[in-house]
Short mmCIF file of C-alpha atoms in Angstrom, two decimals:
data_model
loop_
_atom_site.label_atom_id
_atom_site.label_comp_id
_atom_site.label_asym_id
_atom_site.label_seq_id
_atom_site.Cartn_x
_atom_site.Cartn_y
_atom_site.Cartn_z
CA MET A 1 -10.46 -7.19 -22.22
CA ARG A 2 -10.35 -9.09 -18.94
CA ILE A 3 -13.05 -11.75 -19.50
CA LEU A 4 -12.77 -13.88 -22.58
CA ALA A 5 -15.64 -16.27 -22.52
CA ASP A 6 -19.11 -15.53 -23.87
CA THR A 7 -20.63 -15.61 -20.49
CA GLY A 8 -22.33 -12.28 -20.82
CA GLY A 9 -22.30 -11.66 -17.07
CA MET A 10 -21.81 -15.16 -15.84
CA ALA A 11 -23.18 -16.29 -12.49
CA GLY A 12 -19.88 -16.80 -10.64
CA PRO A 13 -19.38 -19.68 -8.13
CA ASP A 14 -20.61 -18.75 -4.63
CA PHE A 15 -17.34 -18.77 -2.70
CA THR A 16 -18.97 -17.52 0.44
CA SER A 17 -21.11 -20.52 0.78
CA ILE A 18 -18.11 -22.76 0.61
CA ALA A 19 -17.33 -22.06 4.26
CA GLY A 20 -20.87 -22.99 5.34
CA GLY A 21 -20.90 -24.22 8.96
CA VAL A 22 -17.62 -22.57 9.96
CA GLU A 23 -18.57 -18.92 9.38
CA PRO A 24 -17.63 -16.34 11.96
CA GLY A 25 -19.82 -16.53 14.88
CA SER A 26 -20.35 -20.29 14.50
CA PRO A 27 -20.40 -21.88 18.05
CA MET A 28 -18.59 -24.89 16.75
CA VAL A 29 -14.98 -23.91 17.43
CA ASP A 30 -15.69 -21.72 20.36
CA GLY A 31 -17.98 -24.32 21.92
CA ALA A 32 -15.48 -27.15 21.43
CA MET A 33 -12.65 -25.07 22.89
CA GLY A 34 -14.78 -23.93 25.79
CA THR A 35 -15.85 -27.42 26.61
CA ALA A 36 -12.26 -28.73 26.33
CA SER A 37 -11.00 -25.86 28.47
CA GLY A 38 -13.67 -26.43 31.05
CA ALA A 39 -13.07 -30.15 31.14
CA ALA A 40 -9.25 -29.99 31.08
CA GLY A 41 -8.77 -29.79 34.82
CA ASN A 42 -5.39 -28.20 34.36
CA GLY A 43 -4.58 -24.49 34.34
CA ASN A 44 -1.90 -24.67 31.67
CA LEU A 45 -3.93 -26.81 29.36
CA ALA A 46 -7.09 -24.76 29.85
CA GLY A 47 -5.13 -21.56 28.99
CA ALA A 48 -3.56 -23.15 25.93
CA LEU A 49 -6.97 -24.39 24.73
CA THR A 50 -8.30 -20.90 25.12
CA ASP A 51 -5.49 -19.40 23.13
CA LEU A 52 -5.85 -22.03 20.43
CA GLY A 53 -9.54 -21.39 20.18
CA THR A 54 -8.96 -17.59 19.86
CA ASN A 55 -6.44 -18.05 17.13
CA LEU A 56 -8.43 -20.69 15.20
CA THR A 57 -11.50 -18.60 15.34
CA ALA A 58 -9.60 -15.52 14.08
CA ALA A 59 -8.08 -17.60 11.24
CA ILE A 60 -11.47 -19.02 10.23
CA SER A 61 -12.96 -15.56 10.31
CA LEU A 62 -10.28 -14.21 8.05
CA ALA A 63 -10.55 -17.25 5.81
CA TYR A 64 -14.36 -16.51 5.59
CA THR A 65 -13.56 -12.86 4.67
CA CYS A 66 -11.17 -14.00 1.92
CA LEU A 67 -13.75 -16.44 0.53
CA GLY A 68 -16.27 -13.60 0.35
CA ALA A 69 -13.63 -11.51 -1.40
CA LEU A 70 -13.03 -14.16 -3.99
CA GLY A 71 -16.82 -14.24 -4.71
CA ALA A 72 -16.87 -10.47 -4.95
CA ALA A 73 -13.87 -10.51 -7.30
CA VAL A 74 -15.60 -13.03 -9.67
CA ASP A 75 -18.81 -10.91 -9.53
CA TYR A 76 -16.80 -7.76 -10.32
CA ALA A 77 -14.95 -9.53 -13.21
CA ALA A 78 -18.26 -10.64 -14.61
CA GLU A 79 -19.63 -7.10 -14.49
CA SER A 80 -16.43 -5.76 -16.02
CA TYR A 81 -16.86 -8.27 -18.82
CA VAL A 82 -20.32 -6.81 -19.53
CA ALA A 83 -18.91 -3.29 -19.57
CA ASN A 84 -15.95 -4.33 -21.76
CA GLU A 85 -18.10 -6.26 -24.13
CA ALA A 86 -20.21 -3.08 -24.73
CA HIS A 87 -17.03 -1.12 -25.15
CA ILE A 88 -15.52 -3.52 -27.67
CA SER A 89 -18.70 -3.70 -29.65
CA GLY A 90 -18.82 0.05 -29.68
CA ALA A 91 -15.23 0.21 -30.98
CA ALA A 92 -15.98 -2.21 -33.66
CA HIS A 93 -18.92 -0.26 -34.76
CA PHE A 94 -16.86 2.89 -34.67
CA LYS A 95 -14.42 1.45 -37.16
CA MET B 1 -15.56 -32.93 39.45
CA ILE B 2 -16.87 -36.48 39.59
CA PRO B 3 -16.42 -37.97 43.10
CA LEU B 4 -14.61 -41.16 42.33
CA ASP B 5 -12.05 -40.91 45.00
CA GLY B 6 -13.96 -43.16 47.47
CA GLY B 7 -14.87 -40.17 49.66
CA THR B 8 -11.38 -39.88 50.95
CA ASP B 9 -9.07 -36.79 50.92
CA PHE B 10 -6.66 -38.69 48.59
CA PRO B 11 -5.25 -36.71 45.67
CA TYR B 12 -7.34 -37.10 42.53
CA PRO B 13 -6.63 -36.09 38.88
CA GLN B 14 -9.09 -33.30 37.96
CA GLY B 15 -10.83 -33.16 34.62
CA ASP B 16 -13.71 -34.69 32.61
CA PRO B 17 -12.53 -37.13 30.01
CA GLY B 18 -16.06 -37.47 28.51
CA SER B 19 -16.38 -33.73 27.85
CA LEU B 20 -12.90 -33.66 26.44
CA GLU B 21 -13.83 -36.46 24.03
CA THR B 22 -16.94 -34.62 23.02
CA ALA B 23 -14.98 -31.47 22.33
CA ALA B 24 -12.43 -33.36 20.34
CA GLY B 25 -15.24 -34.84 18.26
CA VAL B 26 -16.65 -31.43 17.54
CA MET B 27 -13.18 -30.19 16.41
CA LYS B 28 -12.88 -33.15 14.09
CA GLY B 29 -16.14 -32.10 12.59
CA VAL B 30 -14.81 -28.57 12.02
CA ALA B 31 -11.74 -30.14 10.43
CA THR B 32 -13.92 -32.09 8.08
CA LEU B 33 -15.89 -28.89 7.12
CA LEU B 34 -12.64 -27.01 6.46
CA SER B 35 -11.21 -29.84 4.41
CA GLY B 36 -14.45 -29.94 2.41
CA ALA B 37 -14.23 -26.10 1.87
CA ALA B 38 -10.69 -26.52 0.68
CA ALA B 39 -11.76 -29.14 -1.87
CA LYS B 40 -14.76 -27.05 -3.03
CA ILE B 41 -12.71 -23.94 -3.64
CA SER B 42 -10.56 -25.65 -6.28
CA GLY B 43 -13.66 -26.60 -8.18
CA ALA B 44 -15.14 -23.17 -7.84
CA ALA B 45 -11.89 -21.55 -9.00
CA ALA B 46 -11.69 -23.85 -12.00
CA GLN B 47 -15.21 -22.77 -12.90
CA ALA B 48 -14.07 -19.14 -12.84
CA ALA B 49 -10.89 -19.80 -14.70
CA GLY B 50 -12.90 -21.24 -17.57
CA SER B 51 -14.27 -17.87 -18.41
CA TRP B 52 -11.70 -15.45 -17.05
CA SER B 53 -8.08 -14.83 -18.13
CA GLY B 54 -5.56 -12.03 -17.82
CA PRO B 55 -3.48 -10.47 -15.08
CA ALA B 56 -6.46 -10.03 -12.78
CA ALA B 57 -7.43 -13.65 -13.26
CA SER B 58 -3.90 -14.79 -12.47
CA ALA B 59 -3.91 -12.73 -9.23
CA PHE B 60 -7.24 -14.26 -8.40
CA GLN B 61 -5.99 -17.77 -8.93
CA ASP B 62 -2.98 -17.03 -6.66
CA CYS B 63 -5.44 -15.91 -3.96
CA VAL B 64 -7.41 -19.11 -4.43
CA THR B 65 -4.18 -21.23 -4.09
CA GLN B 66 -3.26 -19.43 -0.94
CA ILE B 67 -6.78 -19.69 0.63
CA HIS B 68 -7.01 -23.35 -0.32
CA SER B 69 -3.63 -23.99 1.35
CA GLY B 70 -4.75 -21.97 4.45
CA LEU B 71 -8.00 -23.93 4.76
CA SER B 72 -6.20 -27.28 4.48
CA THR B 73 -3.72 -26.17 7.12
CA LEU B 74 -6.44 -25.00 9.46
CA ALA B 75 -8.18 -28.38 9.04
CA GLY B 76 -4.92 -30.01 10.01
CA TYR B 77 -4.70 -27.90 13.14
CA HIS B 78 -8.18 -28.99 14.26
CA THR B 79 -7.41 -32.60 13.57
CA ASP B 80 -4.06 -32.42 15.51
CA ALA B 81 -5.73 -30.58 18.37
CA ALA B 82 -8.55 -33.08 18.56
CA ASP B 83 -5.99 -36.03 18.57
CA ALA B 84 -3.99 -34.34 21.32
CA ILE B 85 -7.17 -33.86 23.45
CA THR B 86 -8.34 -37.40 22.78
CA THR B 87 -4.98 -38.75 23.85
CA TYR B 88 -5.04 -36.67 27.02
CA ALA B 89 -8.62 -37.68 27.71
CA GLY B 90 -7.68 -41.33 27.51
CA LYS B 91 -4.72 -40.96 29.81
CA LEU B 92 -6.73 -38.81 32.28
CA GLN B 93 -9.36 -41.51 32.37
CA GLY B 94 -6.70 -44.16 33.15
CA PHE B 95 -5.09 -42.04 35.91
CA GLN B 96 -8.47 -41.22 37.41
CA ALA B 97 -9.20 -44.94 37.50
CA THR B 98 -5.91 -45.59 39.19
CA ALA B 99 -6.55 -43.05 41.82
CA SER B 100 -10.15 -44.28 42.35
CA LYS B 101 -8.91 -47.86 42.75
CA ALA B 102 -6.36 -46.75 45.30
CA ALA B 103 -9.07 -44.94 47.24
CA THR B 104 -11.39 -47.96 46.94
CA ASP B 105 -8.62 -50.27 48.13
CA TYR B 106 -7.97 -48.11 51.16
CA GLY B 107 -11.67 -48.02 51.86
CA THR B 108 -11.72 -51.90 51.80
CA ALA B 109 -8.60 -51.94 54.11
CA GLU B 110 -10.40 -49.52 56.42
CA THR B 111 -13.38 -51.70 56.51
CA ASP B 112 -11.38 -54.71 57.25
CA TYR B 113 -9.64 -52.86 60.05
CA ARG B 114 -12.92 -51.75 61.62
CA ASN B 115 -14.32 -55.32 61.46
CA SER B 116 -11.14 -56.68 62.97
CA ILE B 117 -11.17 -54.17 65.81
CA SER B 118 -14.82 -54.90 66.45
CA THR B 119 -14.16 -58.62 66.71
CA LEU B 120 -11.18 -58.15 68.92
CA SER B 121 -13.07 -55.89 71.27
CA ALA B 122 -15.70 -58.54 71.82
CA GLU B 123 -13.07 -61.08 72.80
CA LYS B 124 -10.97 -61.25 75.97
CA GLN B 125 -8.61 -58.38 76.28
CA ASP B 126 -5.18 -59.91 76.66
CA LYS B 127 -1.76 -59.29 75.18
CA SER B 128 -2.54 -61.34 72.15
CA ALA B 129 -5.59 -59.19 71.50
CA THR B 130 -3.55 -56.00 71.88
CA ASP B 131 -0.94 -57.26 69.46
CA ALA B 132 -3.62 -58.19 66.93
CA GLU B 133 -5.03 -54.65 67.15
CA SER B 134 -1.57 -53.26 66.65
CA ARG B 135 -1.01 -55.43 63.60
CA ALA B 136 -4.37 -54.42 62.20
CA ALA B 137 -3.46 -50.72 62.64
CA ASP B 138 -0.14 -51.29 60.92
CA THR B 139 -1.83 -53.02 58.06
CA LEU B 140 -4.31 -50.17 57.70
CA ASN B 141 -1.50 -47.64 57.88
CA THR B 142 0.42 -49.48 55.14
CA ALA B 143 -2.72 -49.65 53.00
CA TYR B 144 -3.26 -45.92 53.44
CA ASN B 145 0.34 -45.05 52.48
CA HIS B 146 0.17 -47.35 49.47
CA SER B 147 -3.14 -45.96 48.20
CA TYR B 148 -2.11 -42.39 48.90
CA ARG B 149 1.10 -42.88 46.89
CA LEU B 150 -0.82 -44.50 44.06
CA ALA B 151 -3.30 -41.61 43.99
CA SER B 152 -0.59 -39.01 44.21
CA ASP B 153 1.36 -40.69 41.40
CA ALA B 154 -1.82 -40.69 39.31
CA VAL B 155 -2.23 -37.00 39.80
CA THR B 156 1.33 -36.33 38.86
CA ASP B 157 1.09 -38.48 35.77
CA ALA B 158 -2.18 -36.77 34.77
CA ASN B 159 -0.53 -33.31 35.19
CA GLN B 160 2.42 -34.46 32.93
CA ALA B 161 -0.10 -35.69 30.39
CA ALA B 162 -1.97 -32.38 30.60
CA LEU B 163 1.40 -30.56 30.24
CA ALA B 164 2.27 -32.59 27.10
CA CYS B 165 -1.16 -31.80 25.67
CA ALA B 166 -0.82 -28.13 26.52
CA THR B 167 2.58 -28.02 24.77
CA THR B 168 1.05 -29.50 21.61
CA ILE B 169 -1.94 -27.18 21.84
CA SER B 170 0.36 -24.12 22.32
CA ASP B 171 2.40 -25.12 19.27
CA LEU B 172 -0.78 -25.41 17.28
CA SER B 173 -1.98 -22.10 18.64
CA GLY B 174 1.24 -20.37 17.44
CA GLN B 175 0.94 -22.02 14.04
CA ALA B 176 -2.76 -21.08 13.78
CA GLU B 177 -1.87 -17.45 14.52
CA ALA B 178 0.94 -17.56 11.78
CA THR B 179 -1.47 -19.01 9.34
CA ALA B 180 -4.09 -16.37 10.16
CA LYS B 181 -1.52 -13.64 9.58
CA ASN B 182 0.49 -14.97 6.62
CA GLN B 183 -2.17 -16.73 4.63
CA PHE B 184 -5.32 -14.81 5.24
CA LEU B 185 -4.59 -11.44 6.84
CA VAL B 186 -2.06 -10.48 4.10
CA LEU B 187 -4.79 -11.14 1.54
CA THR B 188 -7.35 -9.01 3.35
CA ALA B 189 -4.78 -6.28 3.77
CA GLY B 190 -4.26 -6.16 0.03
CA ARG B 191 -0.47 -6.68 0.28
CA HIS B 192 -0.41 -9.62 -2.10
CA ALA B 193 -3.40 -9.23 -4.29
CA PRO B 194 -6.40 -6.96 -4.72
CA LEU B 195 -9.43 -8.19 -2.99
CA PRO B 196 -12.70 -6.19 -3.28
CA SER B 197 -13.84 -7.17 0.27
CA LEU B 198 -11.62 -4.44 1.65
CA LEU B 199 -14.37 -2.06 0.72
CA PRO B 200 -17.89 -2.20 2.18
CA PRO B 201 -20.02 -4.82 0.43
CA PRO B 202 -21.84 -3.35 -2.59
CA LYS B 203 -25.45 -2.43 -2.11
CA PRO B 204 -27.99 -4.26 -4.32
CA GLY B 205 -27.54 -3.16 -7.87
CA GLU B 206 -24.30 -1.27 -7.08
CA LYS B 207 -21.12 -2.17 -8.91
CA PRO B 208 -18.40 -3.62 -6.58
CA LYS B 209 -15.33 -1.49 -6.12
CA GLU B 210 -11.67 -2.53 -6.27
CA GLY B 211 -9.36 -3.00 -3.27
CA LYS B 212 -6.43 -0.83 -2.32
CA GLY B 213 -4.07 -2.57 -4.79
CA GLY B 214 -6.70 -3.14 -7.46
CA ILE B 215 -6.73 -0.05 -9.61
CA GLU B 216 -6.91 -0.84 -13.31
CA LEU B 217 -6.81 1.94 -15.76
CA SER B 218 -9.72 2.30 -17.98
CA PRO B 219 -9.06 0.77 -21.39
CA VAL B 220 -7.93 3.03 -24.26
CA ASP B 221 -10.93 4.85 -25.61
CA TRP B 222 -10.94 4.81 -29.44
CA SER B 223 -12.61 8.16 -29.76
CA ASN B 224 -10.16 9.56 -27.12
CA LEU B 225 -7.30 8.15 -29.16
CA LEU B 226 -8.55 9.79 -32.38
CA THR B 227 -9.04 13.04 -30.57
CA THR B 228 -5.44 13.11 -29.40
CA LEU B 229 -4.15 11.78 -32.68
CA TYR B 230 -5.59 14.89 -34.40
CA SER B 231 -5.10 17.36 -31.64
CA ALA B 232 -1.34 17.06 -31.34
CA PRO B 233 -0.37 17.66 -34.95
CA ALA B 234 -3.16 20.33 -35.27
CA ALA B 235 -1.70 22.13 -32.26
CA TRP B 236 1.78 21.95 -33.89
CA ALA B 237 0.32 23.38 -37.09
CA VAL B 238 -1.40 26.22 -35.23
CA LEU B 239 1.80 27.19 -33.45
CA ARG B 240 3.91 26.75 -36.58
CA HIS B 241 1.44 28.90 -38.56
CA ASP B 242 1.56 31.64 -36.03
CA ALA B 243 5.36 31.52 -35.93
CA LEU B 244 5.73 31.64 -39.74
CA GLU B 245 3.25 34.44 -39.87
CA GLU B 246 5.35 36.47 -37.47
CA GLU B 247 8.52 35.56 -39.40
CA ALA B 248 6.90 36.72 -42.66
CA SER B 249 5.83 39.91 -41.06
CA ALA B 250 9.27 40.51 -39.65
CA ALA B 251 10.92 39.65 -42.95
CA LYS B 252 8.74 42.17 -44.83
CA ALA B 253 9.49 44.87 -42.30
CA TYR B 254 13.16 44.14 -42.56
CA GLN B 255 13.07 44.19 -46.29
CA LYS B 256 11.43 47.63 -46.14
CA LEU B 257 14.21 48.79 -43.84
CA VAL B 258 16.93 47.56 -46.16
CA SER B 259 15.30 49.11 -49.13
CA ALA B 260 15.12 52.36 -47.30
CA LEU B 261 18.76 52.06 -46.39
CA LEU B 262 19.77 51.31 -49.98
CA ARG B 263 17.84 54.29 -51.20
CA ALA B 264 19.53 56.47 -48.60
CA GLY B 265 22.99 55.22 -49.57
CA GLN B 266 22.50 55.73 -53.27
CA SER B 267 21.09 59.25 -52.81
CA GLU B 268 23.70 60.42 -50.39
CA GLY B 269 26.72 58.33 -51.51
CA SER B 270 27.61 57.47 -48.01
CA SER B 271 29.35 54.25 -46.72
CA LEU B 272 26.15 52.37 -46.42
CA PRO B 273 26.65 49.92 -49.33
CA SER B 274 28.53 47.31 -47.28
CA ALA B 275 25.82 47.35 -44.58
CA ALA B 276 23.20 47.15 -47.27
CA ALA B 277 24.90 44.04 -48.83
CA GLN B 278 24.84 42.31 -45.48
CA ALA B 279 21.23 43.20 -45.05
CA LYS B 280 20.48 41.96 -48.50
CA ALA B 281 22.03 38.55 -47.64
CA ALA B 282 19.93 38.43 -44.53
CA VAL B 283 16.81 39.18 -46.45
CA LYS B 284 17.57 36.31 -48.80
CA ALA B 285 17.80 33.91 -45.93
CA GLU B 286 14.46 35.08 -44.67
CA GLU B 287 12.88 34.59 -47.99
CA SER B 288 12.44 30.87 -47.53
CA ALA B 289 10.52 31.49 -44.37
CA GLU B 290 8.57 34.15 -46.07
CA GLU B 291 7.65 31.71 -48.86
CA MET B 292 6.54 29.05 -46.36
CA ALA B 293 4.52 31.65 -44.53
CA GLU B 294 2.94 32.81 -47.80
CA LYS B 295 2.02 29.31 -48.64
CA ILE B 296 0.30 28.82 -45.33
CA LEU B 297 -1.39 32.26 -45.50
CA ASP B 298 -2.71 31.19 -48.83
CA HIS B 299 -3.55 27.71 -47.56
CA ALA B 300 -6.14 25.39 -48.95
CA PRO B 301 -9.44 24.84 -47.09
CA LEU B 302 -8.20 21.66 -45.33
CA SER B 303 -4.99 23.20 -44.07
CA ARG B 304 -6.92 26.27 -43.07
CA VAL B 305 -9.12 24.19 -40.87
CA LEU B 306 -6.05 22.29 -39.56
CA THR B 307 -4.28 25.52 -38.56
CA THR B 308 -7.33 27.22 -37.07
CA SER B 309 -7.22 27.68 -33.25
CA VAL B 310 -10.23 27.75 -31.02
CA LYS B 311 -9.87 31.51 -30.78
CA ASP B 312 -9.92 31.82 -34.58
CA GLY B 313 -13.14 29.84 -34.57
CA LEU B 314 -14.89 32.06 -32.00
CA PRO B 315 -16.84 35.25 -32.94
CA SER B 316 -14.42 38.17 -32.62
CA LYS B 317 -16.53 39.71 -29.80
CA ILE B 318 -16.27 36.63 -27.69
CA ALA B 319 -12.60 35.99 -28.58
CA ASP B 320 -11.66 39.54 -27.66
CA SER B 321 -13.53 39.36 -24.35
CA LEU B 322 -11.68 36.29 -23.14
CA PRO B 323 -9.38 36.78 -20.08
CA ASP B 324 -5.65 36.68 -20.81
CA LEU B 325 -4.98 33.15 -19.77
CA ALA B 326 -8.16 31.72 -21.43
CA GLY B 327 -7.41 33.84 -24.50
CA LYS B 328 -3.83 32.43 -24.72
CA ALA B 329 -5.10 28.83 -24.23
CA ALA B 330 -7.83 29.35 -26.83
CA ASP B 331 -5.15 30.69 -29.20
CA ASP B 332 -2.99 27.55 -28.77
CA LEU B 333 -5.71 24.91 -28.73
CA PRO B 334 -6.63 23.62 -32.14
CA LEU B 335 -10.20 23.91 -33.28
CA ILE B 336 -10.08 20.58 -35.04
CA GLY B 337 -9.09 18.82 -31.77
CA ALA B 338 -11.97 20.46 -29.96
CA LEU B 339 -14.36 19.25 -32.73
CA PHE B 340 -12.97 15.72 -32.41
CA ALA B 341 -13.20 15.87 -28.61
CA ALA B 342 -16.83 16.94 -28.80
CA GLY B 343 -17.62 14.25 -31.38
CA GLY B 344 -15.83 11.59 -29.39
CA ALA B 345 -17.63 12.57 -26.16
CA ALA B 346 -20.99 12.54 -27.89
CA TYR B 347 -20.21 9.16 -29.43
CA ASP B 348 -19.14 7.68 -26.14
CA ALA B 349 -22.13 9.11 -24.32
CA SER B 350 -24.44 7.69 -26.99
CA HIS B 351 -22.90 4.22 -26.52
CA GLY B 352 -23.43 3.83 -22.80
CA GLU B 353 -20.50 5.70 -21.28
CA PRO B 354 -21.49 8.21 -18.46
CA VAL B 355 -21.60 11.70 -19.88
CA ALA B 356 -19.20 13.18 -17.34
CA GLN B 357 -16.69 10.38 -18.07
CA ALA B 358 -17.08 10.74 -21.80
CA VAL B 359 -16.59 14.51 -21.82
CA ALA B 360 -13.69 14.51 -19.31
CA GLY B 361 -11.78 11.68 -21.07
CA ASN B 362 -11.89 13.26 -24.46
CA ALA B 363 -11.34 16.78 -23.20
CA ALA B 364 -8.32 15.57 -21.18
CA GLY B 365 -6.86 13.98 -24.29
CA TRP B 366 -7.41 17.02 -26.41
CA ILE B 367 -6.12 19.59 -23.88
CA THR B 368 -3.14 17.49 -22.86
CA ALA B 369 -2.07 16.62 -26.30
CA SER B 370 -2.48 20.13 -27.55
CA LEU B 371 -0.76 21.96 -24.67
CA THR B 372 2.09 19.47 -24.50
CA THR B 373 2.76 19.97 -28.17
CA ALA B 374 2.35 23.72 -27.88
CA GLY B 375 4.63 23.92 -24.86
CA VAL B 376 7.47 21.94 -26.43
CA VAL B 377 7.04 23.86 -29.73
CA SER B 378 7.55 27.06 -27.81
CA LEU B 379 10.85 25.57 -26.52
CA ALA B 380 11.91 24.94 -30.12
CA GLY B 381 11.66 21.12 -29.72
CA PRO B 382 11.81 18.84 -32.80
CA GLY B 383 8.35 18.64 -34.45
CA GLY B 384 7.95 14.86 -34.90
CA TRP B 385 8.82 14.01 -31.24
CA VAL B 386 6.65 16.90 -30.10
CA VAL B 387 3.62 15.43 -31.79
CA ALA B 388 4.36 11.91 -30.66
CA GLY B 389 4.84 12.98 -27.08
CA GLY B 390 1.64 14.94 -27.19
CA ILE B 391 -0.26 11.96 -28.43
CA VAL B 392 1.11 9.63 -25.78
CA LEU B 393 0.47 12.09 -22.92
CA GLY B 394 -2.97 12.87 -24.33
CA VAL B 395 -4.02 9.20 -24.43
CA GLY B 396 -2.55 8.69 -20.94
CA ALA B 397 -4.37 11.76 -19.54
CA GLY B 398 -7.62 10.53 -21.03
CA MET B 399 -7.28 7.11 -19.40
CA VAL B 400 -6.27 8.50 -16.00
CA VAL B 401 -9.11 10.99 -16.01
CA GLN B 402 -11.60 8.24 -16.92
CA THR B 403 -10.19 6.01 -14.24
CA VAL B 404 -10.37 8.74 -11.58
CA ILE B 405 -14.04 9.38 -12.48
CA GLU B 406 -14.92 5.68 -12.65
CA HIS B 407 -13.08 4.53 -9.50
CA PRO B 408 -12.57 7.61 -7.25
CA LYS B 409 -12.34 5.69 -4.09
CA ALA B 410 -9.86 3.18 -5.39
CA VAL B 411 -7.66 5.96 -6.75
CA TRP B 412 -7.91 7.82 -3.41
CA HIS B 413 -6.86 4.64 -1.58
CA PHE B 414 -3.94 4.29 -4.02
CA VAL B 415 -2.81 7.95 -3.48
CA GLU B 416 -3.07 7.45 0.29
CA HIS B 417 -1.04 4.28 0.00
CA VAL B 418 1.66 6.00 -2.03
CA PHE B 419 1.91 8.91 0.38
CA SER B 420 1.98 6.62 3.48
CA SER B 421 4.74 4.64 1.77
CA ILE B 422 6.77 7.81 1.22
CA PHE B 423 6.16 9.61 4.43
#
């Protein structure tokens, strides 16, 4: 039995919404990096800012994926609880 | 770029401090969002932990800790990058002001020179006027050189500031890449913990599936357990019954042979008595087996059921028409195990378990327990261990079959992972 509480299919916390505003595709990071790169006035700095923007965007995208996975894990656990609860009840009845 | 160089061709530090400041402000906003997300995830994880425990929950909390740490680290990168850009923007602004002032100063010197030349031209042209013009030209030349050097130094200093900022940004870029790989990518690749997001998101109403590392065996099914508990000893009894029946039959035939030999020896007076004595001793040894066989042959109703194979329970026409392999299997599989398997499957199906899963789980337990027991019995293995081994394998087979049916994709991913690890 993986879920112990009597939630009966609890509504898990919404992990995906935690990253609101920085989800993949958000113009915030790209826009900031693009502005900084364009305003740098120096080739080295502009290139470094572009690289940083790429890596930060990738990291945020992966973080967003992980948060979504956490939410899915909680949902899955809740559903498993319901299934297990039915199974345990059945076993008790069988005895 | 903004033309603040006085309209001269003096060197001028390129860049837009205002846009840099704006970009830094946006990055600080992202840092705030990420810090807020890191704080929220702890609360959300605590909410889940309140109603979830066990190995899967522990793995989940490990993931949460890692993601929380990664989000905080990412927020720090944004803050550090914003600070570096702000610092550079401030310095750039100062150097641009220096270059502009140098250009402006030269412009003033140039104006002074033109005015001076104009005044001198209007006056009498003598040696003193020529000397004055020469001095004015020298002054302008000195002002040009001074302003040019100031502007050039400003550009050099601005480039050094940009280089320092680029070094910081590059370091942060490398760290961001490492964080992306080591704190997030490893999770999504399933190397540290199972994450369901590896599979496509479930459709509405569809049950989410596990990730590559997330296979959990279906729990022990009580009806499956009972099926195997009865199947293994029943299979042993079926096999033992058959063996004793053969022994009894052999003993009877042997006894007839010995009797015939004895009669022959007595009637003809030959040298058979010693051979007959040995045969008699052998017969005595067989008697115990014969007695056991007789007991089983005259068994009570309960033991009769226990020692009945599937083949015994079938109508003779059907039993005789079975192919060799099926006939042999039906002869070794205990009928009582089959009845328990059928009952267990019916019970599971009536209590919400999918029919295919209920039938397969119980049938796997029955067949595995029976055939394992029968197989080891045929190798003359010890009865107790044979039965225990049959039960364990039967329960395991039932769980595995149920897991495969319930999570086929996850099992397939697991098998792929194992093969790719080996080859």
